[in-house]
Every structure is written in structure tokens, then in C-alpha cells.
mmCIF file with all atom_site columns, C-alpha atoms in Angstrom:
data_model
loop_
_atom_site.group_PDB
_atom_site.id
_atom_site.type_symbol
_atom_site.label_atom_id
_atom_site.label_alt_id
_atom_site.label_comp_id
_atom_site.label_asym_id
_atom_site.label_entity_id
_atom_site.label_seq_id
_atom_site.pdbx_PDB_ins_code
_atom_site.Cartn_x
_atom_site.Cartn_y
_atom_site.Cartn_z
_atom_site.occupancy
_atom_site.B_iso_or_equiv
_atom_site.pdbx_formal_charge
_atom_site.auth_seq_id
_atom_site.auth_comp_id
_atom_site.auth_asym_id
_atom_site.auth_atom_id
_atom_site.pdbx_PDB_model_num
ATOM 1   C CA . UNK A 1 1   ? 0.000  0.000  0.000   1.00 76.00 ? 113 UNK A CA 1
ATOM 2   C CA . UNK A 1 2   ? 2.939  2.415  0.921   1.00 74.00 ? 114 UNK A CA 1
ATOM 3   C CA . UNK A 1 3   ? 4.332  1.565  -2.596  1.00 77.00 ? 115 UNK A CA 1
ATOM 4   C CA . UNK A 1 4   ? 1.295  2.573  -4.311  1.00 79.00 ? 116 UNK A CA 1
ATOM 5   C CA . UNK A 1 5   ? 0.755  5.779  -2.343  1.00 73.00 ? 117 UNK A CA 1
ATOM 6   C CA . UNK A 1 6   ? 4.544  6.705  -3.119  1.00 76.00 ? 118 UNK A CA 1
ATOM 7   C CA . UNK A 1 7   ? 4.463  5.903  -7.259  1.00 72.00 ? 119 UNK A CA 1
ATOM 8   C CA . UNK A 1 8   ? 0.965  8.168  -7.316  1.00 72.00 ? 120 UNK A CA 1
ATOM 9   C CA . UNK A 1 9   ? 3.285  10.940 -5.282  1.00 75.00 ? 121 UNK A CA 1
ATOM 10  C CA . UNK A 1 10  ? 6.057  10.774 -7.760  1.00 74.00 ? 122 UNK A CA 1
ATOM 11  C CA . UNK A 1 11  ? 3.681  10.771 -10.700 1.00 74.00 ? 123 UNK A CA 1
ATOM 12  C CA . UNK A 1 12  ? 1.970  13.782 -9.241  1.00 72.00 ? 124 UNK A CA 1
ATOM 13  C CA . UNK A 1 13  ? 4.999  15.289 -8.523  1.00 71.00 ? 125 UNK A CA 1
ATOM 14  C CA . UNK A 1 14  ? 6.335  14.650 -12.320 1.00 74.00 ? 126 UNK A CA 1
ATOM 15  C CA . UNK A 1 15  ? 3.218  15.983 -13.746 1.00 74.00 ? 127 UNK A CA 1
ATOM 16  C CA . UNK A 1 16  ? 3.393  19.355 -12.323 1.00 73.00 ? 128 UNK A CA 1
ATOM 17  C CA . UNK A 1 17  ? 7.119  19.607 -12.855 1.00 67.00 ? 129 UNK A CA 1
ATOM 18  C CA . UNK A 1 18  ? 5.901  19.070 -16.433 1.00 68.00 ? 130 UNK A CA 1
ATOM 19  C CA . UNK A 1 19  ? 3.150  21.475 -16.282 1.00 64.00 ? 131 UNK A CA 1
ATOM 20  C CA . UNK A 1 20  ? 5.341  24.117 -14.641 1.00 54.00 ? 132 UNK A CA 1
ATOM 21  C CA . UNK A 1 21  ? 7.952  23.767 -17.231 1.00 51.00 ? 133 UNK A CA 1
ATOM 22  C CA . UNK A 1 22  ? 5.531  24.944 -20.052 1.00 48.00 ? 134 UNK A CA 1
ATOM 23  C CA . UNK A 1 23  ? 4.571  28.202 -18.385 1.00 47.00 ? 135 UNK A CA 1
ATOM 24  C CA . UNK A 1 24  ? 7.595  29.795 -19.127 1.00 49.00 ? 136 UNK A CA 1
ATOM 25  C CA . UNK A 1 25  ? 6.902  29.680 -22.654 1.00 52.00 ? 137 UNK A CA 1
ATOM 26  C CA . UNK A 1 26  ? 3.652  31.518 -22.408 1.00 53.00 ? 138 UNK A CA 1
ATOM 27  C CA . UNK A 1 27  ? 5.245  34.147 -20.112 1.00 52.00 ? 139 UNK A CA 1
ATOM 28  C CA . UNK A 1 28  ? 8.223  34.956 -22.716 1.00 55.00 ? 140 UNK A CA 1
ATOM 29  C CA . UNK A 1 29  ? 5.043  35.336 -25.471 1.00 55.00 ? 141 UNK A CA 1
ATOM 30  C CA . UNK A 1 30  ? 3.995  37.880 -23.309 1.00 57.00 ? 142 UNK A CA 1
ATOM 31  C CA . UNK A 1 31  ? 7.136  39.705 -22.888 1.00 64.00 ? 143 UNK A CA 1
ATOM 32  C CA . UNK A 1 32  ? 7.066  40.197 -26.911 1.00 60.00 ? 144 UNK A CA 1
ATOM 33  C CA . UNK A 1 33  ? 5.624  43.946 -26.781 1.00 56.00 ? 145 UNK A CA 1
ATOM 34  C CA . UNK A 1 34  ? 2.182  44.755 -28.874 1.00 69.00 ? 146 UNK A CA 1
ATOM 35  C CA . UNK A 1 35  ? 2.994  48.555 -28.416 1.00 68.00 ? 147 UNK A CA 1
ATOM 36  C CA . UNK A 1 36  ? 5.080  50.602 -30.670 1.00 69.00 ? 148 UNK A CA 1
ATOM 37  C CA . UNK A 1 37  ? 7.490  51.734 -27.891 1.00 73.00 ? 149 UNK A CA 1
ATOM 38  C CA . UNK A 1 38  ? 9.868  52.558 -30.724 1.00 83.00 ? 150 UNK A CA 1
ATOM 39  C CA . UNK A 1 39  ? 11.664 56.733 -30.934 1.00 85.00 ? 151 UNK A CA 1
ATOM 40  C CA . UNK A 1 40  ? 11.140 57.408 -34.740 1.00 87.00 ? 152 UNK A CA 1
ATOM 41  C CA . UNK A 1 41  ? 13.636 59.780 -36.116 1.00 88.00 ? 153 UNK A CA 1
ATOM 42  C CA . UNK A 1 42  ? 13.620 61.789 -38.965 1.00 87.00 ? 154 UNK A CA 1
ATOM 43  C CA . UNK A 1 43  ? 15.405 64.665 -40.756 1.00 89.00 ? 155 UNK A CA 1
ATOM 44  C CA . UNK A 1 44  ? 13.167 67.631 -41.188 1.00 87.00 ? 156 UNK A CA 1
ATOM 45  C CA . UNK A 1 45  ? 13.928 69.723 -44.647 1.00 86.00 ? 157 UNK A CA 1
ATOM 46  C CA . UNK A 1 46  ? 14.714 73.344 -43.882 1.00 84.00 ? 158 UNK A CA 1
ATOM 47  C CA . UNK A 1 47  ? 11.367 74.949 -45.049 1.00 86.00 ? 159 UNK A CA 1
ATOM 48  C CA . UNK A 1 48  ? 11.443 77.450 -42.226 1.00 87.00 ? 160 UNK A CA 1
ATOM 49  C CA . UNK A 1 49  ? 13.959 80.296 -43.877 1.00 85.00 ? 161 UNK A CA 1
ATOM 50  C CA . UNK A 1 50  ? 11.782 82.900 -42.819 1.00 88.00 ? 162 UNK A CA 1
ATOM 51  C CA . UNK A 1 51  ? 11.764 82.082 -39.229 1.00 89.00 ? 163 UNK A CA 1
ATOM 52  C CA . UNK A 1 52  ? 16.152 82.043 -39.646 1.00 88.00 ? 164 UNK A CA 1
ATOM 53  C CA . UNK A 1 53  ? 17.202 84.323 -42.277 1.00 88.00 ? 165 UNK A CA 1
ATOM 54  C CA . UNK A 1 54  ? 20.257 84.566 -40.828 1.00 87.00 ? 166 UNK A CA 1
ATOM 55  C CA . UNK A 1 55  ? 21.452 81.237 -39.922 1.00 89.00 ? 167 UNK A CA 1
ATOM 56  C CA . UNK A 1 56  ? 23.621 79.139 -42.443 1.00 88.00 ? 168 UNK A CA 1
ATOM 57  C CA . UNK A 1 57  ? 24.361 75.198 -42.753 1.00 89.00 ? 169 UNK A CA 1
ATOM 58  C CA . UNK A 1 58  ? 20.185 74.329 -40.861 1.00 93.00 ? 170 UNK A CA 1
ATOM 59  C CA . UNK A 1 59  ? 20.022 71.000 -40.181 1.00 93.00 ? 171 UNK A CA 1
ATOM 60  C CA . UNK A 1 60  ? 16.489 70.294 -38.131 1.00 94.00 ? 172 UNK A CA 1
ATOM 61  C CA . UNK A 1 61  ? 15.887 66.340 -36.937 1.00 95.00 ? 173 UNK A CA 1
ATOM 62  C CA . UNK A 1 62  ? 13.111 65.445 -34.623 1.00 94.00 ? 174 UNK A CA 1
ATOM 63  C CA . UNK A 1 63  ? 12.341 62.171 -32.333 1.00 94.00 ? 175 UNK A CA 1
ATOM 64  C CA . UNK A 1 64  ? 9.574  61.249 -31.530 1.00 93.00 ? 176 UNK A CA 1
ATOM 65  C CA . UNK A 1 65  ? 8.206  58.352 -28.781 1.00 90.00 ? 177 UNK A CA 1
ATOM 66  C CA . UNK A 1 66  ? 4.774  57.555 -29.386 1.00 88.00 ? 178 UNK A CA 1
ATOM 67  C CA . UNK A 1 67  ? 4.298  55.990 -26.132 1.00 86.00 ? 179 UNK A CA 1
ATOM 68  C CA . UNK A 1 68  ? 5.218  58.574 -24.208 1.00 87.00 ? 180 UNK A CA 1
ATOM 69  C CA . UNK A 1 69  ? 4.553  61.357 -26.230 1.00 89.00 ? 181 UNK A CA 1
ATOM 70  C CA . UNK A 1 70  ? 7.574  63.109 -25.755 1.00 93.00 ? 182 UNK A CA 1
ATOM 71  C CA . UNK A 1 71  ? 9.315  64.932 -28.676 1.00 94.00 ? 183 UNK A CA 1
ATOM 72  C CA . UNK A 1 72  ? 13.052 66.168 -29.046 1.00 95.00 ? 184 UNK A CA 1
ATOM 73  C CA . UNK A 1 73  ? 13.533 68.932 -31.769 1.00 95.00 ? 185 UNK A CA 1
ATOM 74  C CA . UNK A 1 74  ? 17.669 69.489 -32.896 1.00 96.00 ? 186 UNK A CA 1
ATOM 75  C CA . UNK A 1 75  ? 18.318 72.982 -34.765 1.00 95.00 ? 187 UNK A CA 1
ATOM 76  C CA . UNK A 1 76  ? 21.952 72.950 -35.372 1.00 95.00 ? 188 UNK A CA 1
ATOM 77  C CA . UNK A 1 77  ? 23.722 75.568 -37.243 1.00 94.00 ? 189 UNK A CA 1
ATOM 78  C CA . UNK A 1 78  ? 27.223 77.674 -37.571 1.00 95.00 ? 190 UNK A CA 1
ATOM 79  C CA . UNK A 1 79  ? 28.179 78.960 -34.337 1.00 94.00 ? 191 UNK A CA 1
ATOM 80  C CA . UNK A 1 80  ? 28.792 82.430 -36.251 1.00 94.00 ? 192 UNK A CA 1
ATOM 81  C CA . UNK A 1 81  ? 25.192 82.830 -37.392 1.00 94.00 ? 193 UNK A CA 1
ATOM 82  C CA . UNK A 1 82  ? 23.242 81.493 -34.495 1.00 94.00 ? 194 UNK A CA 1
ATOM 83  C CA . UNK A 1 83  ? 20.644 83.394 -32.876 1.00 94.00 ? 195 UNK A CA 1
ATOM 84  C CA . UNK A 1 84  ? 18.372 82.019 -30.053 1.00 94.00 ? 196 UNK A CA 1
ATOM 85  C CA . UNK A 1 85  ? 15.768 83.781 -30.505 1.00 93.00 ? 197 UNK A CA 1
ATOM 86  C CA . UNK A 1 86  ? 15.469 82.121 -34.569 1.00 94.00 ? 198 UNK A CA 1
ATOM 87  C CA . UNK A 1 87  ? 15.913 79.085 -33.274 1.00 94.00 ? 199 UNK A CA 1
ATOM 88  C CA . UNK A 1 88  ? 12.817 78.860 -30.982 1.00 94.00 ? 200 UNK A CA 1
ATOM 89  C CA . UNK A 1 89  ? 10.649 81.010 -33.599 1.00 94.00 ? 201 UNK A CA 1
ATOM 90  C CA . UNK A 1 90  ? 11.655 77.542 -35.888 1.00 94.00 ? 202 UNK A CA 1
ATOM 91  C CA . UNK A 1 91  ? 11.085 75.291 -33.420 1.00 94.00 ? 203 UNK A CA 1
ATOM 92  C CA . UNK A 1 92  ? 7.567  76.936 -32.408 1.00 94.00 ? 204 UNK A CA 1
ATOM 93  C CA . UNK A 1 93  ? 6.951  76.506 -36.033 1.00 93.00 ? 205 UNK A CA 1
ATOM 94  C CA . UNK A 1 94  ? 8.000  72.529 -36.204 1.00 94.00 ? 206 UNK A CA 1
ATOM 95  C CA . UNK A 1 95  ? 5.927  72.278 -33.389 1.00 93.00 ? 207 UNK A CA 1
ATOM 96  C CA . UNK A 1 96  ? 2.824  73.492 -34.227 1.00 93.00 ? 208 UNK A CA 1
ATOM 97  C CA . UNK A 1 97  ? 2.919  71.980 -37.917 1.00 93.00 ? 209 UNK A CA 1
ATOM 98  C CA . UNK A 1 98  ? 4.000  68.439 -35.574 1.00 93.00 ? 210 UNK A CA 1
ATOM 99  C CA . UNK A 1 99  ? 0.693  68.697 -33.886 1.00 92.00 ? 211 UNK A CA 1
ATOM 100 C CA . UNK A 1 100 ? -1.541 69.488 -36.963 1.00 93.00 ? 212 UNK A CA 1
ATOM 101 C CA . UNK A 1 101 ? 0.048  66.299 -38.748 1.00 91.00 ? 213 UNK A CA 1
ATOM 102 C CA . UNK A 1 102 ? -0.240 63.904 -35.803 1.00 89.00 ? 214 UNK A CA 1
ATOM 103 C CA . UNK A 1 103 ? -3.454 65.725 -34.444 1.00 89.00 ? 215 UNK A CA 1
ATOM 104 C CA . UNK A 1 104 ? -2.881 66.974 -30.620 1.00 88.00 ? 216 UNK A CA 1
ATOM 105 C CA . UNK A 1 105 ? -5.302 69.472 -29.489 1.00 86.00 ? 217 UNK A CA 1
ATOM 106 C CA . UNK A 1 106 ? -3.189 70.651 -26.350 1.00 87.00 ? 218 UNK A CA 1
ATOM 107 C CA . UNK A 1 107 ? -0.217 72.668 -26.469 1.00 89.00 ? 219 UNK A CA 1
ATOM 108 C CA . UNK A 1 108 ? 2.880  70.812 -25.625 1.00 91.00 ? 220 UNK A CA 1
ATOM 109 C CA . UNK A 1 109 ? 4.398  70.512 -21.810 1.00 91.00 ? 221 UNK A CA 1
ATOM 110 C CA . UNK A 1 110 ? 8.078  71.423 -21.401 1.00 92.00 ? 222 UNK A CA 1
ATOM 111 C CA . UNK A 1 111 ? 9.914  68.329 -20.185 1.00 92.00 ? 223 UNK A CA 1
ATOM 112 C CA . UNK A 1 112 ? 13.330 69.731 -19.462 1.00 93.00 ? 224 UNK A CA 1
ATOM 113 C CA . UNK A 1 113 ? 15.034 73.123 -19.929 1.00 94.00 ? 225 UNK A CA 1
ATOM 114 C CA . UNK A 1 114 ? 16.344 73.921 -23.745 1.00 94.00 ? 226 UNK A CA 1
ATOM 115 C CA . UNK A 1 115 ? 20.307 73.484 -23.676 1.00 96.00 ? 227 UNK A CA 1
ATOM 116 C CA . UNK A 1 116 ? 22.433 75.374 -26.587 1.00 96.00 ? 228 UNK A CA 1
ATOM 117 C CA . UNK A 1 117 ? 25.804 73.454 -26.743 1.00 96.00 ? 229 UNK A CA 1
ATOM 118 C CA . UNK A 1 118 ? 28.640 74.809 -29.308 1.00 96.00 ? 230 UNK A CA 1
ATOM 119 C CA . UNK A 1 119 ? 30.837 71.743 -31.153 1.00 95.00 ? 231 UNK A CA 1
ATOM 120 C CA . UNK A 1 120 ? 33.350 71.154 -33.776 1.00 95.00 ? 232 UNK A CA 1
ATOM 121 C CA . UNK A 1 121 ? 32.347 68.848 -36.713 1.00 91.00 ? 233 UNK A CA 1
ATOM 122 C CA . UNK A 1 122 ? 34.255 66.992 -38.618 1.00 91.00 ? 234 UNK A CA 1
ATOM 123 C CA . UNK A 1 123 ? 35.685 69.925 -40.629 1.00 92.00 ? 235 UNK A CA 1
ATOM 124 C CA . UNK A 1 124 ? 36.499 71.704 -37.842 1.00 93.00 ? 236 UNK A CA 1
ATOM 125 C CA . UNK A 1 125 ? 33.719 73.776 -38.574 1.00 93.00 ? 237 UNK A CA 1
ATOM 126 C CA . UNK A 1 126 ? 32.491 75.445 -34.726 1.00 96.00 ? 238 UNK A CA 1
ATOM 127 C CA . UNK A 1 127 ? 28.721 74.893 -34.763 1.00 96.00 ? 239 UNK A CA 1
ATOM 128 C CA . UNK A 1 128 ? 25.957 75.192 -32.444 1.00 96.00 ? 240 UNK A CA 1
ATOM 129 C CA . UNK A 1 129 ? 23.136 73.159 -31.545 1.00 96.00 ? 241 UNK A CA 1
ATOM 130 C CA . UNK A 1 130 ? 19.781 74.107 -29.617 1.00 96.00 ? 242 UNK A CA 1
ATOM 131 C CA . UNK A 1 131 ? 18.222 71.039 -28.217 1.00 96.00 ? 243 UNK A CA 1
ATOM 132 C CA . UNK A 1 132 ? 13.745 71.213 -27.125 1.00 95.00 ? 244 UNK A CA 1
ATOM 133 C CA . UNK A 1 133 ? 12.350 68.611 -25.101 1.00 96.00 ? 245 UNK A CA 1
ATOM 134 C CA . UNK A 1 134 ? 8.528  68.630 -24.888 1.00 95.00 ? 246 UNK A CA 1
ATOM 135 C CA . UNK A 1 135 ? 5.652  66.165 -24.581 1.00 94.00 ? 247 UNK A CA 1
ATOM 136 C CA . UNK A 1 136 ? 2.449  65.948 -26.005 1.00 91.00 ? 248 UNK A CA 1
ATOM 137 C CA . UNK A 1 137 ? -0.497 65.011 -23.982 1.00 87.00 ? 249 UNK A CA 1
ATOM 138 C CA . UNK A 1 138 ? -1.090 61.083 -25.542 1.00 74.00 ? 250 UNK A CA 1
ATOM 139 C CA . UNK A 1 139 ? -4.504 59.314 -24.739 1.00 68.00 ? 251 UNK A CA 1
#
């Protein structure tokens, strides 16, 4: 009788091993994400001139998290012909055409404070970059 009692122990015991084994597999299914979490990044052509007349060598690129919200707006240009002021007019401007195209009724939040930072490329050419962090209100 012991015998019996201790075989229908181990074969319980071997069935939810078993069982317990295939549960992993359904939890790393879920891991998979079914949300774009993704930044997209993209180059934005320089079709603000009137907002910069006086800045030379524009190049614009925004990222944007659509989980989050939460945009990033580069304006770099030569150190020589950068003005602060043009650069926020441009990125208003980015900003406002951003939320026609992806539909946001609410005016962005600030996320941190801008930052201006002044580089070499790799011509040795001194340039200057002004950096926007905001986020959108996503539902």
C-alpha cells in the first residue's frame, strides 16, 4: 500500500514539474511587446527660412516616442550665425505643424530646460546646436 501511495506521489509530482515547465513559454510570449514603444527619427527639410534668415548650414531632426509622447527637436547651425531667438521662432513653427500632422489638441508641456551646446564637426567647422524637449499630452 505504501508503494502505491509513493508511485501516485512521484507521478503527481512529475506531472506538475511538467506542467510548470511549459509556463515559461507563455510568459516569454507575453514579454514580446504589442505597443510601438519605438523613438522614430527623422530629418526635417529646412522649409522654415523665414523664421532664420540669418542662420547658415540648418540642419532640423526630430524624435519622436509615441508611447510617451515626448518629442526632441535638434536645430543645429554655424556657431557664427546662431541666434536664439530664430531658433525657438523655428522650433515653435516645427511644433505646431508636428501637432496638426499627428493631431494633438493641447499645447505641448516642457519636459526639461532647452540646452544650446557649441561643437566642432568633422571639418572643424564650430557649430551650435539648440536642443527642445517637450511632450504631447497622448490618450
Amino acid at each position: 500500500m505504501k508503494k502505491i501511495l509513493a508511485l501516485c506521489a512521484c507521478a503527481l509530482l512529475a506531472t506538475s514539474l511538467m506542467t510548470a515547465q511549459t509556463t515559461p513559454t507563455s510568459v516569454e510570449e507575453d514579454k514580446n511587446p504589442k505597443v510601438d514603444i519605438s523613438t522614430r527619427v527623422r530629418q526635417i527639410e529646412d522649409t522654415y527660412a523665414e523664421f532664420h534668415p540669418t542662420a547658415t548650414m540648418v540642419t532640423l531632426d526630430l524624435e519622436y516616442t509615441p508611447l510617451t509622447g515626448e518629442v526632441i527637436i535638434n536645430y543645429t547651425c554655424m556657431a557664427a550665425s546662431f541666434d536664439q531667438g530664430e531658433a525657438m521662432n523655428t522650433i515653435d513653427a516645427i511644433l505646431e505643424e508636428f501637432a496638426e500632422e499627428n493631431q494633438f489638441t493641447t499645447k505641448p508641456a516642457y519636459v526639461r530646460k532647452d540646452r544650446t551646446r557649441y561643437f566642432k564637426d568633422s571639418r572643424d567647422i564650430r557649430m551650435a546646436s539648440y536642443r527642445r524637449w517637450v511632450r504631447f499630452d497622448v490618450r
